[in-house]
Amino acid sequence: MNDFLLSAPTLTAEHRQTMRKLLAELKTVPDLADRYDGIETIDSLDDLAKIPLMVKNDLNVALEHIKPKAADATTWTFQSGGSTGAPKLGYAPTGLYMEEVYAHWKPLDRDDLFVNAWSAGKMWGSHYLNNCLVDLSKCTAISLGAVAPNEYDAWLEFFRVRHVTAIGGTPSVLRLIFGHAADTGVTLPEMRKVTWLGEAWDNQLNIDIPKVAPNAGRWGLYGSTETWVIGTNTPECAQDTWHPLPSQLIHIGEGDMLDFTSLKPNGLNPVLRYQTGDAGRYVTCQCGRETTAVQVLGRRDGVVKFRGFLLNVDDIVAEVSTRPGVMRAQLRITEFTEDRGATLDLLVVPSRDAAPDLPAQLRAHIVGSAFGLSTVFNHDPESFQVVLVDAPVANDRTGKTSNLVMRKA
């Protein structure tokens, strides 16, 4: 029971009622009913610990059967994922639960001019969730959406002339914007706030933001389409450490894997011990708050099999991203016919000061490193290439980039 983290002072009668409702809903799903057979109620955290874990496919099956609807508001359906796996669905009522978030996390105020740089792509909730935050903050907003690389100069000048004070987006999008600004000598001294969600923080931003916006602090949200916002952090917190909302009950299980239970009385997604794929641990945050926080250690599904070799995508991308001349890195696996096998490309967005022989340097570094790839390409070295690109491969719908891109020849 000590592995549960409850932000509320105690497990209330309303919390118990919410968990019983979730259990009852899941019992109606024909393909999931067997796993909950014999579980009659949830009255304590000990009871909750006996509930089987859910994963993405389980929740998708449940949502397809239940088809949630809000009691007194419009029901919004959102989708995330789909870049390297099956899409994930989430439902939310009007307001997208942002009133609770705003009660505990206020990065924006009435005097801010905020640029919403999350893509307004099909069925992706981040852009609209942040517009709800803007409404609560009563600030002025520019709903910019996705920006192409050839538009950076014009928009950065627009931000400067308009005295933009805050910007928000996924770290992969922010990195390209701030990286371009740093490379071209643009400064935005009036920008005080950078908000982010949707991906892990990118350490390159810790280098570029002080150059471009020396007065800006970062404000983050952690969650998913299925769970909605789980926790928040502020400029005083570590970038991987989160303070859970009272509506989120967190548990750390085997292998440090995190699972989440929604305590929202009006929650639409049946999130009952739902495992997102992230690992974590409980910590005391450096911000000084006395409440226990969660340090998210990253995903545990970033390993793929390539030619029989287990490839840790996140480790390789993280290593390459620290090399001189690299602004952004991404792996691309292309599947061919069985007689040819798969090929691996390291896609690299170079910085302006990148050396002319950067591809050769990176290839020698990766093949000769501890990643073990030298044995994979012994017989066909041409199947591994380092390719310089203007921008990483992004999801057309959301603008998000993942560390791994899979494609068929």
Coordinates of C-alpha atoms in Angstrom, one line a residue:
M1 CA 0.0 0.0 0.0
N2 CA 3.0 2.3 0.5
D3 CA 3.5 2.3 -3.2
F4 CA 0.3 4.4 -3.7
L5 CA 0.5 8.2 -3.8
L6 CA -2.7 10.0 -3.0
S7 CA -2.4 13.8 -3.2
A8 CA -5.7 14.3 -1.3
P9 CA -5.5 14.1 2.5
T10 CA -7.3 10.8 2.6
L11 CA -9.3 8.4 0.5
T12 CA -12.8 9.9 0.7
A13 CA -16.3 8.4 0.3
E14 CA -16.4 10.2 -3.1
H15 CA -13.1 8.6 -4.2
R16 CA -14.4 5.1 -3.2
Q17 CA -17.6 5.8 -5.1
T18 CA -15.7 6.9 -8.2
M19 CA -13.5 3.7 -8.2
R20 CA -16.6 1.5 -7.8
K21 CA -18.1 3.2 -10.8
L22 CA -15.0 2.6 -12.8
L23 CA -15.0 -1.1 -11.8
A24 CA -18.7 -1.5 -12.7
E25 CA -18.1 0.1 -16.1
L26 CA -15.2 -2.2 -16.9
K27 CA -17.3 -5.3 -15.8
T28 CA -19.7 -4.5 -18.6
V29 CA -17.0 -4.9 -21.3
P30 CA -17.4 -8.5 -22.7
D31 CA -13.7 -8.8 -23.6
L32 CA -12.5 -7.6 -20.2
A33 CA -15.2 -8.9 -17.8
D34 CA -13.3 -12.1 -17.0
R35 CA -10.3 -10.3 -15.4
Y36 CA -12.6 -8.5 -13.0
D37 CA -14.6 -11.6 -12.1
G38 CA -14.8 -12.1 -8.3
I39 CA -13.9 -8.4 -7.5
E40 CA -17.1 -7.0 -5.9
T41 CA -16.0 -3.6 -4.7
I42 CA -13.2 -1.2 -3.9
D43 CA -13.2 0.1 -0.3
S44 CA -9.5 0.7 0.3
L45 CA -6.1 1.0 -1.3
D46 CA -5.5 -2.6 -0.4
D47 CA -8.6 -3.5 -2.5
L48 CA -7.3 -1.4 -5.3
A49 CA -3.9 -3.2 -5.3
K50 CA -5.7 -6.4 -6.2
I51 CA -7.2 -4.9 -9.4
P52 CA -5.5 -6.1 -12.6
L53 CA -3.4 -3.6 -14.5
M54 CA -4.8 -2.1 -17.7
V55 CA -2.7 -1.2 -20.8
K56 CA -3.4 0.8 -23.9
N57 CA -5.3 -1.9 -25.8
D58 CA -7.4 -2.7 -22.8
L59 CA -8.6 0.9 -22.5
N60 CA -9.2 1.2 -26.2
V61 CA -11.5 -1.9 -26.0
A62 CA -13.3 -0.5 -23.0
L63 CA -13.8 2.9 -24.6
E64 CA -15.2 1.3 -27.8
H65 CA -17.8 -0.6 -25.7
I66 CA -18.7 2.1 -23.2
K67 CA -18.7 5.1 -25.5
P68 CA -18.5 7.7 -22.7
K69 CA -20.7 10.8 -22.6
A70 CA -20.6 13.8 -20.3
A71 CA -23.6 14.3 -18.1
D72 CA -24.1 18.0 -18.5
A73 CA -21.7 19.1 -21.3
T74 CA -20.4 18.3 -24.7
T75 CA -18.2 15.2 -24.9
W76 CA -15.0 15.7 -26.9
T77 CA -13.1 12.7 -28.4
F78 CA -9.4 13.1 -28.8
Q79 CA -6.7 10.9 -30.2
S80 CA -2.9 10.7 -29.7
G81 CA -0.2 8.3 -30.8
G82 CA -0.2 6.6 -34.2
S83 CA 3.4 7.5 -35.1
T84 CA 4.9 4.2 -34.1
G85 CA 1.8 2.2 -32.8
A86 CA -1.9 2.1 -32.6
P87 CA -3.7 5.4 -31.8
K88 CA -5.0 6.0 -28.3
L89 CA -8.4 7.6 -27.6
G90 CA -9.5 9.8 -24.8
Y91 CA -12.8 11.5 -23.9
A92 CA -13.3 14.8 -22.0
P93 CA -16.2 17.1 -21.2
T94 CA -16.3 20.8 -22.1
G95 CA -13.5 22.5 -20.3
L96 CA -11.2 19.5 -20.6
Y97 CA -10.8 19.3 -16.8
M98 CA -8.6 22.4 -16.9
E99 CA -10.3 24.1 -13.9
E100 CA -8.6 21.6 -11.6
V101 CA -5.3 22.1 -13.3
Y102 CA -5.5 25.9 -13.1
A103 CA -6.4 25.8 -9.4
H104 CA -2.9 24.2 -8.8
W105 CA -0.8 25.6 -11.7
K106 CA -1.0 29.2 -13.0
P107 CA 1.8 29.9 -15.5
L108 CA -0.2 32.6 -17.3
D109 CA -1.8 35.8 -16.0
R110 CA -4.0 38.5 -17.5
D111 CA -1.0 40.6 -18.7
D112 CA 0.5 37.7 -20.8
L113 CA 0.5 37.5 -24.6
F114 CA 0.7 33.7 -25.1
V115 CA 1.6 31.9 -28.3
N116 CA -0.1 28.5 -28.5
A117 CA 2.3 26.5 -30.7
W118 CA 0.7 23.1 -30.3
S119 CA -0.7 21.9 -33.7
A120 CA -4.5 22.2 -34.1
G121 CA -4.3 18.9 -35.9
K122 CA -7.1 16.4 -36.3
M123 CA -8.3 15.0 -33.0
W124 CA -5.2 16.1 -31.0
G125 CA -6.2 17.6 -27.7
S126 CA -3.1 19.7 -26.6
H127 CA -3.9 22.8 -28.7
Y128 CA -7.5 22.9 -27.4
L129 CA -6.5 22.1 -23.8
N130 CA -4.2 25.1 -23.8
N131 CA -6.9 27.3 -25.2
C132 CA -9.0 26.3 -22.1
L133 CA -6.0 27.4 -19.9
V134 CA -6.0 30.7 -21.8
D135 CA -9.7 31.2 -21.1
L136 CA -9.1 30.6 -17.4
S137 CA -6.1 32.9 -17.3
K138 CA -7.9 35.7 -19.2
C139 CA -4.7 36.5 -21.1
T140 CA -4.3 37.4 -24.7
A141 CA -3.5 34.5 -27.0
I142 CA -2.2 33.8 -30.5
S143 CA -3.3 30.3 -31.5
L144 CA -0.5 29.8 -33.9
G145 CA -0.4 26.0 -34.4
A146 CA 2.3 24.3 -36.4
V147 CA 5.1 26.4 -38.0
A148 CA 7.2 25.3 -41.0
P149 CA 10.9 25.9 -40.8
N150 CA 10.8 28.5 -43.6
E151 CA 8.4 30.6 -41.5
Y152 CA 10.6 30.8 -38.3
D153 CA 12.3 34.1 -39.2
A154 CA 9.0 35.9 -39.9
W155 CA 7.2 34.6 -36.8
L156 CA 10.2 35.3 -34.5
E157 CA 10.1 38.9 -35.7
F158 CA 6.4 38.9 -35.1
F159 CA 6.9 37.7 -31.6
R160 CA 9.5 40.5 -31.0
V161 CA 7.4 43.3 -32.4
R162 CA 4.2 42.1 -30.6
H163 CA 6.1 41.8 -27.2
V164 CA 5.1 38.1 -26.7
T165 CA 5.6 37.1 -23.1
A166 CA 4.9 33.4 -23.2
I167 CA 5.0 30.4 -25.7
G168 CA 3.9 26.8 -25.3
G169 CA 4.4 23.7 -27.4
T170 CA 5.9 20.2 -27.4
P171 CA 9.6 20.2 -26.6
S172 CA 10.5 18.9 -30.2
V173 CA 8.7 21.9 -31.7
L174 CA 10.1 24.4 -29.1
R175 CA 13.6 23.1 -29.7
L176 CA 13.4 23.9 -33.4
I177 CA 12.0 27.4 -32.8
F178 CA 14.5 28.3 -30.1
G179 CA 17.3 26.5 -31.9
H180 CA 16.7 28.6 -35.0
A181 CA 16.5 31.8 -32.9
A182 CA 19.8 30.9 -31.2
D183 CA 21.5 30.2 -34.5
T184 CA 20.3 33.5 -36.0
G185 CA 21.0 35.7 -33.0
V186 CA 17.3 36.5 -32.3
T187 CA 16.5 37.5 -28.7
L188 CA 13.1 37.9 -27.0
P189 CA 13.9 39.6 -23.7
E190 CA 10.2 40.1 -22.9
M191 CA 9.4 36.4 -23.0
R192 CA 9.1 35.2 -19.4
K193 CA 7.4 31.8 -19.7
V194 CA 7.7 28.6 -21.7
T195 CA 5.0 26.0 -21.2
W196 CA 5.2 22.4 -22.5
L197 CA 3.5 19.1 -22.6
G198 CA 3.3 16.1 -24.9
E199 CA 6.9 14.8 -24.6
A200 CA 9.8 14.7 -22.3
W201 CA 11.8 17.9 -21.9
D202 CA 14.7 18.3 -24.4
N203 CA 18.0 19.3 -22.7
Q204 CA 19.0 21.3 -25.7
L205 CA 16.3 23.8 -24.7
N206 CA 18.3 24.4 -21.5
I207 CA 21.1 25.8 -23.7
D208 CA 19.0 27.7 -26.3
I209 CA 16.3 29.3 -24.1
P210 CA 18.8 31.3 -22.0
K211 CA 20.3 32.7 -25.2
V212 CA 17.0 33.7 -26.8
A213 CA 14.8 34.4 -23.8
P214 CA 17.1 34.9 -20.7
N215 CA 14.1 35.8 -18.5
A216 CA 12.0 32.8 -19.3
G217 CA 11.2 29.9 -17.0
R218 CA 9.6 26.6 -18.0
W219 CA 6.2 25.3 -16.8
G220 CA 5.3 21.7 -17.6
L221 CA 2.2 19.4 -17.6
Y222 CA 2.5 15.6 -17.5
G223 CA -0.2 13.3 -18.6
S224 CA -1.7 11.5 -21.6
T225 CA -4.8 11.5 -23.8
E226 CA -6.3 8.7 -21.7
T227 CA -5.4 10.0 -18.2
W228 CA -5.5 13.8 -19.1
V229 CA -3.3 15.9 -16.8
I230 CA -1.6 13.9 -14.1
G231 CA 0.9 16.4 -12.6
T232 CA 2.4 19.8 -13.0
N233 CA 5.8 21.4 -12.4
T234 CA 7.1 25.0 -12.3
P235 CA 10.5 26.7 -12.9
E236 CA 11.6 25.8 -9.4
C237 CA 11.0 22.0 -10.0
A238 CA 13.3 19.6 -11.8
Q239 CA 12.3 19.1 -15.4
D240 CA 11.4 15.4 -14.8
T241 CA 9.6 15.8 -11.5
W242 CA 5.9 16.3 -11.1
H243 CA 3.4 17.2 -8.4
P244 CA 0.2 15.1 -8.9
L245 CA -3.2 16.6 -9.0
P246 CA -5.7 15.6 -6.3
S247 CA -7.8 13.7 -8.9
Q248 CA -4.9 11.4 -9.8
L249 CA -4.0 8.3 -7.7
I250 CA -0.5 7.0 -8.6
H251 CA 1.0 3.6 -7.9
I252 CA 4.5 2.3 -8.5
G253 CA 4.6 -1.4 -9.4
E254 CA 7.1 -4.0 -10.6
G255 CA 10.0 -2.6 -12.5
D256 CA 9.2 0.9 -11.3
M257 CA 6.2 1.0 -13.7
L258 CA 3.7 3.7 -13.0
D259 CA -0.1 3.1 -13.1
F260 CA -2.8 5.6 -12.6
T261 CA -6.4 5.6 -11.3
S262 CA -8.7 8.6 -12.0
L263 CA -10.5 10.0 -8.9
K264 CA -12.4 12.5 -11.0
P265 CA -16.1 12.1 -10.1
N266 CA -17.0 13.3 -13.6
G267 CA -14.2 11.5 -15.4
L268 CA -15.2 9.9 -18.7
N269 CA -12.3 7.5 -19.3
P270 CA -12.4 4.3 -17.2
V271 CA -8.8 4.8 -15.9
L272 CA -8.5 2.1 -13.2
R273 CA -4.8 1.1 -12.6
Y274 CA -3.9 2.1 -16.1
Q275 CA -0.3 1.7 -17.2
T276 CA 1.0 4.3 -19.7
G277 CA 4.4 2.8 -20.2
D278 CA 6.4 5.2 -18.0
A279 CA 8.5 4.3 -15.1
G280 CA 9.0 6.5 -12.0
R281 CA 9.8 6.9 -8.4
Y282 CA 8.7 9.1 -5.5
V283 CA 11.0 12.0 -4.6
T284 CA 11.2 15.2 -2.7
C285 CA 11.1 18.0 -5.3
Q286 CA 13.9 20.6 -5.2
C287 CA 11.2 23.3 -5.3
G288 CA 10.8 22.9 -1.5
R289 CA 7.1 21.8 -1.4
E290 CA 6.5 19.4 1.4
T291 CA 4.3 17.1 -0.6
T292 CA 5.7 14.0 -2.3
A293 CA 6.4 14.3 -6.0
V294 CA 7.0 11.8 -8.8
Q295 CA 10.1 11.7 -10.8
V296 CA 9.3 10.2 -14.3
L297 CA 12.2 8.0 -15.4
G298 CA 11.0 7.7 -19.0
R299 CA 9.3 5.0 -21.1
R300 CA 10.2 1.4 -20.9
D301 CA 9.0 0.5 -24.4
G302 CA 11.8 2.3 -26.3
V303 CA 13.6 -0.9 -27.3
V304 CA 12.9 -2.4 -30.8
K305 CA 14.3 -5.5 -32.5
F306 CA 16.4 -4.7 -35.5
R307 CA 17.9 -7.6 -37.4
G308 CA 17.6 -9.7 -34.3
F309 CA 19.5 -7.0 -32.3
L310 CA 17.7 -5.1 -29.5
L311 CA 18.1 -1.5 -30.3
N312 CA 17.6 1.1 -27.5
V313 CA 16.3 4.0 -29.6
D314 CA 16.1 6.5 -26.8
D315 CA 19.7 5.9 -25.6
I316 CA 21.1 6.3 -29.2
V317 CA 19.1 9.5 -29.9
A318 CA 20.1 10.9 -26.5
E319 CA 23.8 10.1 -27.1
V320 CA 23.8 11.6 -30.6
S321 CA 22.0 14.7 -29.5
T322 CA 25.0 15.6 -27.2
R323 CA 27.5 15.6 -30.1
P324 CA 28.8 18.9 -31.5
G325 CA 26.9 20.1 -34.6
V326 CA 23.7 18.2 -33.8
M327 CA 20.5 20.1 -33.3
R328 CA 18.1 17.2 -33.5
A329 CA 18.4 13.4 -34.1
Q330 CA 16.0 10.7 -35.0
L331 CA 16.2 7.0 -36.1
R332 CA 14.4 5.7 -39.1
I333 CA 14.0 2.0 -39.8
T334 CA 12.9 0.9 -43.3
E335 CA 11.5 -2.5 -43.8
F336 CA 12.3 -4.2 -47.1
T337 CA 11.7 -7.8 -48.3
E338 CA 13.0 -10.7 -46.3
D339 CA 15.9 -11.3 -48.6
R340 CA 17.2 -7.7 -48.2
G341 CA 16.3 -7.1 -44.6
A342 CA 15.8 -3.7 -42.9
T343 CA 18.0 -0.6 -43.1
L344 CA 18.7 2.0 -40.4
D345 CA 19.1 5.7 -41.0
L346 CA 20.2 8.3 -38.4
L347 CA 18.5 11.5 -39.4
V348 CA 20.2 14.6 -38.1
V349 CA 19.2 18.2 -38.2
P350 CA 22.6 20.0 -38.2
S351 CA 23.4 23.3 -36.4
R352 CA 24.8 26.1 -38.4
D353 CA 28.3 25.5 -37.0
A354 CA 28.3 21.8 -37.9
A355 CA 31.5 20.4 -39.4
P356 CA 31.4 19.4 -43.1
D357 CA 32.2 15.8 -42.2
L358 CA 29.5 15.6 -39.5
P359 CA 27.9 12.5 -41.1
A360 CA 31.2 10.6 -41.2
Q361 CA 31.9 11.6 -37.6
L362 CA 28.6 10.4 -36.3
R363 CA 28.7 7.2 -38.2
A364 CA 32.1 6.3 -36.8
H365 CA 31.0 7.3 -33.3
I366 CA 27.8 5.2 -33.4
V367 CA 29.3 2.1 -35.1
G368 CA 32.4 2.2 -32.9
S369 CA 30.5 2.9 -29.6
A370 CA 29.1 0.6 -27.0
F371 CA 25.8 0.2 -28.7
G372 CA 27.0 -2.9 -30.5
L373 CA 26.0 -1.8 -34.0
S374 CA 29.3 -2.7 -35.6
T375 CA 28.4 -6.4 -35.6
V376 CA 25.0 -5.7 -37.2
F377 CA 26.4 -4.0 -40.3
N378 CA 29.6 -6.1 -40.8
H379 CA 28.4 -7.6 -44.1
D380 CA 26.5 -4.6 -45.5
P381 CA 27.8 -1.4 -44.1
E382 CA 25.7 0.6 -46.6
S383 CA 22.5 -0.4 -44.7
F384 CA 23.3 2.2 -42.0
Q385 CA 23.5 5.8 -43.2
V386 CA 23.7 9.2 -41.5
V387 CA 21.4 11.6 -43.3
L388 CA 21.4 15.4 -42.8
V389 CA 17.8 16.8 -43.0
D390 CA 16.2 20.2 -42.7
A391 CA 13.7 18.9 -40.1
P392 CA 12.9 15.6 -38.4
V393 CA 10.0 13.5 -39.6
A394 CA 6.9 14.7 -37.8
N395 CA 3.4 13.5 -37.4
D396 CA 1.3 15.4 -40.0
R397 CA -1.6 15.7 -37.6
T398 CA 0.1 16.9 -34.5
G399 CA 3.5 18.1 -35.5
K400 CA 5.1 15.9 -32.8
T401 CA 8.3 14.0 -33.6
S402 CA 9.2 10.7 -32.1
N403 CA 12.7 9.3 -31.7
L404 CA 11.9 6.4 -34.0
V405 CA 10.2 6.4 -37.4
M406 CA 9.1 3.1 -39.0
R407 CA 8.4 2.8 -42.7
K408 CA 7.9 0.2 -45.5
A409 CA 10.0 0.4 -48.6

